[in-house]
Amino acid sequence: MKKIKYKTSVTLLIVLASLVCILLCLMVIRIFSPGEEAVVGIFSLAATLIGTIFIAIELKNSSEVTCSEMLIDLNNYFHDSDRLMKVYEVLEKCNEENDCAASLWKDVSSVEVAQYCTFFENLFLLYRHHIASIEDLDDLFGYRFFSFVNNPYIQEKYIFPTSSSYAEIFELYKVWIKHRCQENNGAKGWQRHIPCSDYIIPYEYLDRKLYLYDYGTETYNKSLKVFEAKGKKFEMRQLGFDSISAIIRLQDKVVDAMEDKDTYYPLSRAEILESVQLDYVAGIFNETSELVSFAVIVGNRTGSRNLADDFGLAPDKCLTFDAVCADPEWRGCGFHRQFIKWTVELSESAGIGNILATVSPDNAPSRQNFLAEGFVVKDTKTKYSGLKRDLMLKHLTD
């Protein structure tokens, strides 16, 4: 274990400086003021300086606290804090019940969540300044850290929407997750259990430092349009981080209901997180504010999810219609075509001339929706781990 201590040279300097001052004062008094008051004054000064020396030495001795003792004190502080323990108790309940519903968090305030974050931000400062190693922190605080940061409710409600405010949490996470990861014969594995491992923050998100770029909660969940279908009113909204779990639940429901599951290639949670951060994600809600459909449109950026290379086009001139899902109970309401029209509006407003998409040749309804909105089939290729797909293009402008 490392020791936290002041350099001994500081104390030695204080001692030497004090002795020099005493000798100089005695010499001055002896020459110019040999009276009794002067003698009393010099002894008073000497006593003060000597006292200062002893105080400095005492501070030095008391500062020689081992890192392990300091971490134990922090651990005790954690357990003595009602606010920290309140958050931790809910985290434990989430882990025990394998449920992170918002209802479990109804009695936990944002201030209490912020204090929990602050505790680990302070731990990061200890690591960054080489006071404590990640091994030291892992033994005592690893479980509590990952239970918190990997909790989907905490991620979607607090951390991701204003991620730039939690930069130190993400920096600590990068170091900590690498410490817990090891390679065995070239294959990655975990040295220790990772709580809520289904919600591990993707490496790419961390390495690209996407957490430094957030747009605030006001950017998301804004209304895009209201329309009617089959006598029902629906609203399309831009989706934010707080909708990630709802998107995944709907996608799972759609895939489970499919007879031919090869007609849809599900998005991973990491891809959804990336698109909420960088692209366009919209959802359609029914009259009871239930998410019944969503679409993900990849922006005109480089990367494998932009299909520009498949068409021989420049990425900055293309939007990619990446995914669309509709609740089986609400099919036939024209959701897909509403999303296509919205994507055309995005393209026109940004001056992007091409919209790209892939569709399974066996997915007749989806294919027909694209054709009806002006898409043409340009090619047929094998994509997405061996699945046959028609490559479709809607050209708007040059």
Tab-separated table of C-alpha atoms in Angstrom:
chain	number	residue	atom	x	y	z
A	1	MET	CA	0.000	0.000	0.000
A	2	LYS	CA	1.120	3.522	-0.756
A	3	LYS	CA	1.549	6.167	1.943
A	4	ILE	CA	0.182	9.665	1.819
A	5	LYS	CA	2.679	11.949	3.507
A	6	TYR	CA	4.365	15.321	3.290
A	7	LYS	CA	7.997	15.514	2.321
A	8	THR	CA	10.281	15.528	5.351
A	9	SER	CA	12.311	18.367	3.818
A	10	VAL	CA	9.444	20.766	4.563
A	11	THR	CA	9.703	20.102	8.290
A	12	LEU	CA	13.481	20.382	8.255
A	13	LEU	CA	13.258	23.749	6.555
A	14	ILE	CA	10.809	24.977	9.182
A	15	VAL	CA	13.116	23.865	11.976
A	16	LEU	CA	16.204	25.470	10.456
A	17	ALA	CA	14.370	28.721	9.617
A	18	SER	CA	13.037	28.964	13.153
A	19	LEU	CA	16.444	28.418	14.743
A	20	VAL	CA	18.006	31.050	12.507
A	21	CYS	CA	15.269	33.552	13.423
A	22	ILE	CA	15.818	32.928	17.154
A	23	LEU	CA	19.576	33.409	16.895
A	24	LEU	CA	19.197	36.628	14.896
A	25	CYS	CA	16.694	38.038	17.383
A	26	LEU	CA	18.971	37.221	20.307
A	27	MET	CA	21.876	38.944	18.611
A	28	VAL	CA	19.835	42.087	17.840
A	29	ILE	CA	18.509	42.341	21.401
A	30	ARG	CA	21.900	41.780	22.928
A	31	ILE	CA	23.359	44.655	20.876
A	32	PHE	CA	20.533	47.238	20.856
A	33	SER	CA	18.022	46.416	23.627
A	34	PRO	CA	19.501	44.621	26.580
A	35	GLY	CA	16.460	45.447	28.773
A	36	GLU	CA	14.198	42.980	30.614
A	37	GLU	CA	11.161	43.524	28.340
A	38	ALA	CA	13.219	42.707	25.296
A	39	VAL	CA	14.403	39.489	26.891
A	40	VAL	CA	10.813	38.507	27.722
A	41	GLY	CA	9.789	39.342	24.160
A	42	ILE	CA	12.486	37.233	22.642
A	43	PHE	CA	11.636	34.267	24.821
A	44	SER	CA	7.984	34.702	23.874
A	45	LEU	CA	8.965	34.716	20.219
A	46	ALA	CA	11.175	31.707	20.721
A	47	ALA	CA	8.343	29.816	22.426
A	48	THR	CA	6.005	30.643	19.544
A	49	LEU	CA	8.495	29.467	16.960
A	50	ILE	CA	9.273	26.290	18.847
A	51	GLY	CA	5.543	25.659	19.170
A	52	THR	CA	5.212	26.091	15.424
A	53	ILE	CA	7.956	23.535	14.906
A	54	PHE	CA	6.201	20.980	17.104
A	55	ILE	CA	2.862	21.619	15.359
A	56	ALA	CA	4.490	21.080	11.960
A	57	ILE	CA	6.086	17.847	13.161
A	58	GLU	CA	2.758	16.660	14.572
A	59	LEU	CA	0.981	17.428	11.293
A	60	LYS	CA	3.628	15.511	9.439
A	61	ASN	CA	3.277	12.499	11.706
A	62	SER	CA	-0.516	12.557	11.567
A	63	SER	CA	-0.482	12.802	7.761
A	64	GLU	CA	1.381	9.519	7.403
A	65	VAL	CA	-1.813	7.563	6.926
A	66	THR	CA	-1.704	4.471	4.760
A	67	CYS	CA	-3.895	4.258	1.681
A	68	SER	CA	-5.705	1.267	3.141
A	69	GLU	CA	-6.667	3.226	6.263
A	70	MET	CA	-7.951	6.083	4.146
A	71	LEU	CA	-10.068	3.747	1.991
A	72	ILE	CA	-11.459	2.099	5.101
A	73	ASP	CA	-12.446	5.534	6.368
A	74	LEU	CA	-14.169	6.246	3.040
A	75	ASN	CA	-15.929	2.909	3.255
A	76	ASN	CA	-17.150	3.747	6.761
A	77	TYR	CA	-18.320	7.155	5.526
A	78	PHE	CA	-20.297	5.422	2.770
A	79	HIS	CA	-22.071	3.155	5.256
A	80	ASP	CA	-22.717	6.023	7.668
A	81	SER	CA	-24.310	8.190	4.986
A	82	ASP	CA	-28.090	7.818	4.895
A	83	ARG	CA	-28.280	9.234	1.367
A	84	LEU	CA	-25.649	6.923	-0.076
A	85	MET	CA	-27.116	3.873	1.607
A	86	LYS	CA	-30.601	4.780	0.394
A	87	VAL	CA	-29.401	4.663	-3.213
A	88	TYR	CA	-27.395	1.497	-2.574
A	89	GLU	CA	-30.397	-0.296	-1.058
A	90	VAL	CA	-32.443	0.356	-4.205
A	91	LEU	CA	-29.547	-0.863	-6.358
A	92	GLU	CA	-29.447	-4.067	-4.323
A	93	LYS	CA	-33.181	-4.511	-4.775
A	94	CYS	CA	-32.803	-4.049	-8.533
A	95	ASN	CA	-30.091	-6.709	-8.622
A	96	GLU	CA	-32.020	-9.143	-6.430
A	97	GLU	CA	-35.273	-8.817	-8.386
A	98	ASN	CA	-33.598	-8.388	-11.784
A	99	ASP	CA	-35.873	-5.408	-12.270
A	100	CYS	CA	-34.927	-1.753	-12.685
A	101	ALA	CA	-38.413	-0.281	-12.961
A	102	ALA	CA	-38.817	3.418	-12.263
A	103	SER	CA	-41.246	2.589	-9.453
A	104	LEU	CA	-38.358	1.252	-7.357
A	105	TRP	CA	-36.742	4.687	-7.502
A	106	LYS	CA	-39.777	6.788	-6.593
A	107	ASP	CA	-38.423	7.669	-3.133
A	108	VAL	CA	-34.885	8.478	-4.300
A	109	SER	CA	-34.219	12.121	-5.145
A	110	SER	CA	-31.893	13.500	-7.807
A	111	VAL	CA	-29.812	15.048	-4.997
A	112	GLU	CA	-29.199	11.603	-3.504
A	113	VAL	CA	-28.199	10.213	-6.897
A	114	ALA	CA	-25.857	13.178	-7.394
A	115	GLN	CA	-24.220	12.538	-4.022
A	116	TYR	CA	-23.639	8.892	-4.984
A	117	CYS	CA	-21.946	10.109	-8.182
A	118	THR	CA	-19.859	12.610	-6.241
A	119	PHE	CA	-18.545	9.873	-3.964
A	120	PHE	CA	-17.114	8.002	-6.951
A	121	GLU	CA	-15.881	11.168	-8.617
A	122	ASN	CA	-13.794	11.677	-5.483
A	123	LEU	CA	-12.450	8.143	-5.821
A	124	PHE	CA	-11.412	8.977	-9.366
A	125	LEU	CA	-9.427	11.946	-8.052
A	126	LEU	CA	-7.570	9.579	-5.710
A	127	TYR	CA	-6.754	7.350	-8.664
A	128	ARG	CA	-5.808	10.196	-11.002
A	129	HIS	CA	-3.389	11.683	-8.478
A	130	HIS	CA	-1.780	8.255	-7.858
A	131	ILE	CA	-2.953	8.101	-4.266
A	132	ALA	CA	-4.920	4.882	-4.730
A	133	SER	CA	-4.613	2.255	-7.440
A	134	ILE	CA	-7.578	0.770	-9.255
A	135	GLU	CA	-6.804	-2.527	-7.492
A	136	ASP	CA	-7.218	-0.789	-4.129
A	137	LEU	CA	-10.533	0.742	-5.184
A	138	ASP	CA	-11.843	-2.448	-6.760
A	139	ASP	CA	-11.657	-4.511	-3.608
A	140	LEU	CA	-13.889	-2.233	-1.569
A	141	PHE	CA	-15.985	-0.282	-4.047
A	142	GLY	CA	-16.151	-2.222	-7.338
A	143	TYR	CA	-19.522	-3.843	-6.750
A	144	ARG	CA	-21.145	-0.604	-5.627
A	145	PHE	CA	-19.694	1.291	-8.582
A	146	PHE	CA	-20.812	-1.091	-11.335
A	147	SER	CA	-24.202	-1.708	-9.733
A	148	PHE	CA	-24.772	2.024	-10.031
A	149	VAL	CA	-23.281	2.932	-13.424
A	150	ASN	CA	-24.630	-0.220	-15.140
A	151	ASN	CA	-28.128	0.291	-13.791
A	152	PRO	CA	-30.348	1.061	-16.827
A	153	TYR	CA	-32.596	3.455	-14.908
A	154	ILE	CA	-29.603	5.463	-13.668
A	155	GLN	CA	-28.074	5.445	-17.151
A	156	GLU	CA	-31.208	6.579	-18.962
A	157	LYS	CA	-32.539	8.996	-16.366
A	158	TYR	CA	-29.331	10.682	-15.192
A	159	ILE	CA	-26.003	9.701	-16.729
A	160	PHE	CA	-26.545	9.598	-20.504
A	161	PRO	CA	-28.857	12.622	-20.959
A	162	THR	CA	-26.294	14.978	-19.396
A	163	SER	CA	-23.213	12.817	-19.882
A	164	SER	CA	-20.737	15.701	-20.092
A	165	SER	CA	-21.499	16.441	-16.434
A	166	TYR	CA	-20.284	12.948	-15.514
A	167	ALA	CA	-16.973	12.964	-17.412
A	168	GLU	CA	-15.012	11.767	-14.375
A	169	ILE	CA	-17.451	8.880	-13.849
A	170	PHE	CA	-16.867	7.760	-17.452
A	171	GLU	CA	-13.096	8.166	-17.117
A	172	LEU	CA	-13.142	6.028	-13.985
A	173	TYR	CA	-15.390	3.509	-15.735
A	174	LYS	CA	-12.902	3.139	-18.602
A	175	VAL	CA	-10.064	2.345	-16.215
A	176	TRP	CA	-12.164	0.093	-14.025
A	177	ILE	CA	-13.723	-1.965	-16.809
A	178	LYS	CA	-10.281	-2.581	-18.351
A	179	HIS	CA	-9.004	-3.723	-14.973
A	180	ARG	CA	-11.796	-6.266	-14.728
A	181	CYS	CA	-11.249	-7.505	-18.258
A	182	GLN	CA	-8.540	-10.006	-19.083
A	183	GLU	CA	-7.411	-12.000	-22.094
A	184	ASN	CA	-7.193	-15.776	-22.004
A	185	ASN	CA	-5.483	-17.162	-25.112
A	186	GLY	CA	-6.653	-14.155	-27.072
A	187	ALA	CA	-10.258	-14.335	-25.874
A	188	LYS	CA	-11.618	-11.648	-23.621
A	189	GLY	CA	-13.176	-12.602	-20.328
A	190	TRP	CA	-14.009	-11.087	-16.962
A	191	GLN	CA	-11.726	-11.339	-13.973
A	192	ARG	CA	-14.587	-10.581	-11.621
A	193	HIS	CA	-18.356	-10.474	-11.794
A	194	ILE	CA	-19.779	-7.312	-13.354
A	195	PRO	CA	-23.174	-6.342	-11.890
A	196	CYS	CA	-25.837	-5.619	-14.539
A	197	SER	CA	-23.470	-6.880	-17.253
A	198	ASP	CA	-26.232	-6.598	-19.892
A	199	TYR	CA	-25.910	-2.835	-19.564
A	200	ILE	CA	-22.140	-2.421	-19.786
A	201	ILE	CA	-21.293	0.850	-21.511
A	202	PRO	CA	-19.873	0.022	-24.968
A	203	TYR	CA	-16.120	0.361	-25.473
A	204	GLU	CA	-16.624	2.458	-28.599
A	205	TYR	CA	-18.761	4.947	-26.685
A	206	LEU	CA	-16.008	5.270	-24.092
A	207	ASP	CA	-13.036	5.306	-26.467
A	208	ARG	CA	-14.616	7.934	-28.728
A	209	LYS	CA	-15.516	9.957	-25.636
A	210	LEU	CA	-19.072	10.426	-26.851
A	211	TYR	CA	-20.000	11.258	-23.275
A	212	LEU	CA	-18.378	14.669	-23.725
A	213	TYR	CA	-21.055	15.621	-26.242
A	214	ASP	CA	-24.612	15.768	-24.986
A	215	TYR	CA	-27.413	18.038	-26.065
A	216	GLY	CA	-29.386	18.322	-22.849
A	217	THR	CA	-32.707	16.739	-22.017
A	218	GLU	CA	-34.684	19.485	-23.771
A	219	THR	CA	-33.517	18.203	-27.185
A	220	TYR	CA	-35.301	14.904	-26.791
A	221	ASN	CA	-38.948	13.868	-26.621
A	222	LYS	CA	-40.083	16.887	-28.620
A	223	SER	CA	-43.163	16.407	-30.777
A	224	LEU	CA	-42.503	15.938	-34.495
A	225	LYS	CA	-46.032	15.476	-35.808
A	226	VAL	CA	-49.534	14.373	-34.861
A	227	PHE	CA	-51.628	12.252	-37.213
A	228	GLU	CA	-54.649	9.963	-37.282
A	229	ALA	CA	-54.986	6.401	-38.536
A	230	LYS	CA	-57.928	4.020	-38.259
A	231	GLY	CA	-59.796	6.550	-36.138
A	232	LYS	CA	-56.992	6.788	-33.592
A	233	LYS	CA	-54.684	9.711	-32.853
A	234	PHE	CA	-50.921	9.175	-32.760
A	235	GLU	CA	-47.955	11.404	-32.019
A	236	MET	CA	-44.447	11.076	-33.408
A	237	ARG	CA	-41.675	12.258	-31.075
A	238	GLN	CA	-37.913	12.413	-31.166
A	239	LEU	CA	-36.650	9.826	-28.689
A	240	GLY	CA	-33.947	10.321	-26.092
A	241	PHE	CA	-31.890	8.188	-23.742
A	242	ASP	CA	-34.820	7.678	-21.401
A	243	SER	CA	-36.531	5.651	-24.155
A	244	ILE	CA	-33.755	3.098	-24.727
A	245	SER	CA	-35.360	0.386	-22.585
A	246	ALA	CA	-38.758	1.001	-24.174
A	247	ILE	CA	-37.211	0.679	-27.645
A	248	ILE	CA	-35.574	-2.625	-26.705
A	249	ARG	CA	-38.783	-3.999	-25.167
A	250	LEU	CA	-40.736	-3.152	-28.306
A	251	GLN	CA	-38.067	-4.635	-30.566
A	252	ASP	CA	-38.054	-7.856	-28.520
A	253	LYS	CA	-41.840	-8.045	-28.740
A	254	VAL	CA	-41.746	-7.590	-32.521
A	255	VAL	CA	-39.014	-10.204	-33.049
A	256	ASP	CA	-40.752	-12.731	-30.783
A	257	ALA	CA	-43.918	-12.406	-32.869
A	258	MET	CA	-42.151	-12.951	-36.204
A	259	GLU	CA	-42.561	-16.260	-37.975
A	260	ASP	CA	-39.521	-15.625	-40.152
A	261	LYS	CA	-37.001	-13.923	-37.902
A	262	ASP	CA	-34.522	-13.472	-40.762
A	263	THR	CA	-36.658	-10.632	-42.134
A	264	TYR	CA	-35.439	-8.321	-39.355
A	265	TYR	CA	-31.943	-7.882	-37.938
A	266	PRO	CA	-32.296	-6.491	-34.388
A	267	LEU	CA	-30.311	-3.485	-33.240
A	268	SER	CA	-28.044	-4.000	-30.252
A	269	ARG	CA	-28.357	-1.787	-27.205
A	270	ALA	CA	-24.963	-0.287	-28.083
A	271	GLU	CA	-26.251	0.653	-31.557
A	272	ILE	CA	-29.373	2.239	-30.106
A	273	LEU	CA	-27.283	4.214	-27.615
A	274	GLU	CA	-24.973	5.356	-30.412
A	275	SER	CA	-27.877	6.479	-32.591
A	276	VAL	CA	-29.625	8.385	-29.810
A	277	GLN	CA	-26.312	10.193	-29.333
A	278	LEU	CA	-25.401	10.770	-32.991
A	279	ASP	CA	-28.339	10.069	-35.313
A	280	TYR	CA	-32.122	10.422	-35.559
A	281	VAL	CA	-34.434	8.229	-33.498
A	282	ALA	CA	-38.186	8.742	-33.505
A	283	GLY	CA	-41.092	6.920	-31.907
A	284	ILE	CA	-44.838	6.850	-32.392
A	285	PHE	CA	-47.065	6.897	-29.313
A	286	ASN	CA	-50.739	6.017	-29.065
A	287	GLU	CA	-53.361	7.924	-27.099
A	288	THR	CA	-52.219	6.341	-23.833
A	289	SER	CA	-48.590	7.434	-24.447
A	290	GLU	CA	-47.453	3.877	-25.173
A	291	LEU	CA	-44.573	3.468	-27.622
A	292	VAL	CA	-46.038	1.447	-30.516
A	293	SER	CA	-43.410	2.003	-33.211
A	294	PHE	CA	-39.914	3.422	-33.675
A	295	ALA	CA	-37.417	4.123	-36.429
A	296	VAL	CA	-33.654	4.702	-36.415
A	297	ILE	CA	-32.094	6.834	-39.155
A	298	VAL	CA	-28.282	6.883	-39.292
A	299	GLY	CA	-26.945	10.335	-40.096
A	300	ASN	CA	-24.537	11.338	-42.843
A	301	ARG	CA	-21.468	10.201	-40.942
A	302	THR	CA	-18.773	7.672	-41.680
A	303	GLY	CA	-19.060	4.182	-40.262
A	304	SER	CA	-20.340	0.731	-41.111
A	305	ARG	CA	-23.954	1.625	-40.323
A	306	ASN	CA	-24.016	4.205	-43.108
A	307	LEU	CA	-24.693	2.153	-46.265
A	308	ALA	CA	-22.999	4.635	-48.606
A	309	ASP	CA	-20.162	2.231	-49.500
A	310	ASP	CA	-22.676	-0.378	-50.698
A	311	PHE	CA	-24.013	2.157	-53.202
A	312	GLY	CA	-20.682	3.747	-54.128
A	313	LEU	CA	-21.758	7.091	-52.634
A	314	ALA	CA	-20.132	9.593	-50.283
A	315	PRO	CA	-21.277	9.115	-46.655
A	316	ASP	CA	-21.923	12.824	-46.151
A	317	LYS	CA	-24.507	12.713	-48.955
A	318	CYS	CA	-26.573	9.886	-47.466
A	319	LEU	CA	-28.977	9.094	-44.665
A	320	THR	CA	-29.542	5.400	-43.878
A	321	PHE	CA	-32.931	4.036	-42.892
A	322	ASP	CA	-31.453	1.654	-40.349
A	323	ALA	CA	-34.427	0.064	-38.613
A	324	VAL	CA	-38.167	0.318	-38.148
A	325	CYS	CA	-40.396	-1.648	-35.787
A	326	ALA	CA	-44.139	-1.599	-35.231
A	327	ASP	CA	-46.074	-3.320	-32.470
A	328	PRO	CA	-47.955	-6.272	-34.044
A	329	GLU	CA	-51.138	-5.025	-32.367
A	330	TRP	CA	-50.899	-1.704	-34.237
A	331	ARG	CA	-49.838	-2.762	-37.706
A	332	GLY	CA	-51.695	-1.378	-40.679
A	333	CYS	CA	-51.681	2.197	-39.326
A	334	GLY	CA	-49.082	3.435	-41.814
A	335	PHE	CA	-46.287	3.971	-39.305
A	336	HIS	CA	-43.536	2.890	-41.704
A	337	ARG	CA	-44.562	5.388	-44.353
A	338	GLN	CA	-44.844	8.136	-41.737
A	339	PHE	CA	-41.215	7.480	-40.828
A	340	ILE	CA	-40.178	7.524	-44.496
A	341	LYS	CA	-41.843	10.920	-44.987
A	342	TRP	CA	-40.094	12.214	-41.861
A	343	THR	CA	-36.744	10.986	-43.191
A	344	VAL	CA	-37.358	12.796	-46.475
A	345	GLU	CA	-37.988	15.992	-44.481
A	346	LEU	CA	-34.711	15.488	-42.603
A	347	SER	CA	-32.830	14.959	-45.850
A	348	GLU	CA	-34.302	18.016	-47.520
A	349	SER	CA	-33.701	20.299	-44.544
A	350	ALA	CA	-30.046	19.186	-44.320
A	351	GLY	CA	-29.434	19.188	-48.073
A	352	ILE	CA	-28.679	15.466	-48.116
A	353	GLY	CA	-29.556	13.987	-51.484
A	354	ASN	CA	-29.886	10.240	-50.840
A	355	ILE	CA	-31.804	7.970	-48.476
A	356	LEU	CA	-30.577	4.378	-48.304
A	357	ALA	CA	-32.221	1.265	-46.897
A	358	THR	CA	-32.034	-2.507	-46.860
A	359	VAL	CA	-35.034	-4.800	-46.795
A	360	SER	CA	-35.489	-8.543	-46.905
A	361	PRO	CA	-36.935	-9.713	-50.244
A	362	ASP	CA	-39.303	-11.829	-48.130
A	363	ASN	CA	-40.602	-8.817	-46.197
A	364	ALA	CA	-43.284	-7.838	-48.706
A	365	PRO	CA	-45.053	-5.125	-46.621
A	366	SER	CA	-41.845	-3.254	-45.808
A	367	ARG	CA	-40.542	-3.577	-49.345
A	368	GLN	CA	-43.794	-2.254	-50.763
A	369	ASN	CA	-43.765	0.725	-48.404
A	370	PHE	CA	-40.331	1.750	-49.654
A	371	LEU	CA	-41.327	1.311	-53.306
A	372	ALA	CA	-44.512	3.330	-52.792
A	373	GLU	CA	-42.456	6.222	-51.360
A	374	GLY	CA	-40.126	6.388	-54.365
A	375	PHE	CA	-37.313	3.983	-53.449
A	376	VAL	CA	-35.805	1.740	-56.135
A	377	VAL	CA	-33.934	-1.544	-55.752
A	378	LYS	CA	-30.316	-0.992	-56.786
A	379	ASP	CA	-28.816	-4.363	-55.896
A	380	THR	CA	-29.215	-7.484	-53.768
A	381	LYS	CA	-26.427	-8.466	-51.384
A	382	THR	CA	-25.694	-10.627	-48.377
A	383	LYS	CA	-25.634	-8.470	-45.245
A	384	TYR	CA	-25.936	-8.800	-41.469
A	385	SER	CA	-24.175	-12.126	-40.891
A	386	GLY	CA	-25.391	-13.856	-44.060
A	387	LEU	CA	-28.892	-12.444	-44.570
A	388	LYS	CA	-30.104	-11.640	-48.082
A	389	ARG	CA	-31.100	-7.996	-48.517
A	390	ASP	CA	-32.315	-5.722	-51.302
A	391	LEU	CA	-30.410	-2.434	-51.366
A	392	MET	CA	-32.878	0.403	-51.891
A	393	LEU	CA	-32.264	4.057	-52.766
A	394	LYS	CA	-34.378	7.186	-52.862
A	395	HIS	CA	-32.547	9.974	-54.697
A	396	LEU	CA	-33.656	13.498	-53.837
A	397	THR	CA	-31.098	15.968	-55.181
A	398	ASP	CA	-27.567	16.043	-56.539
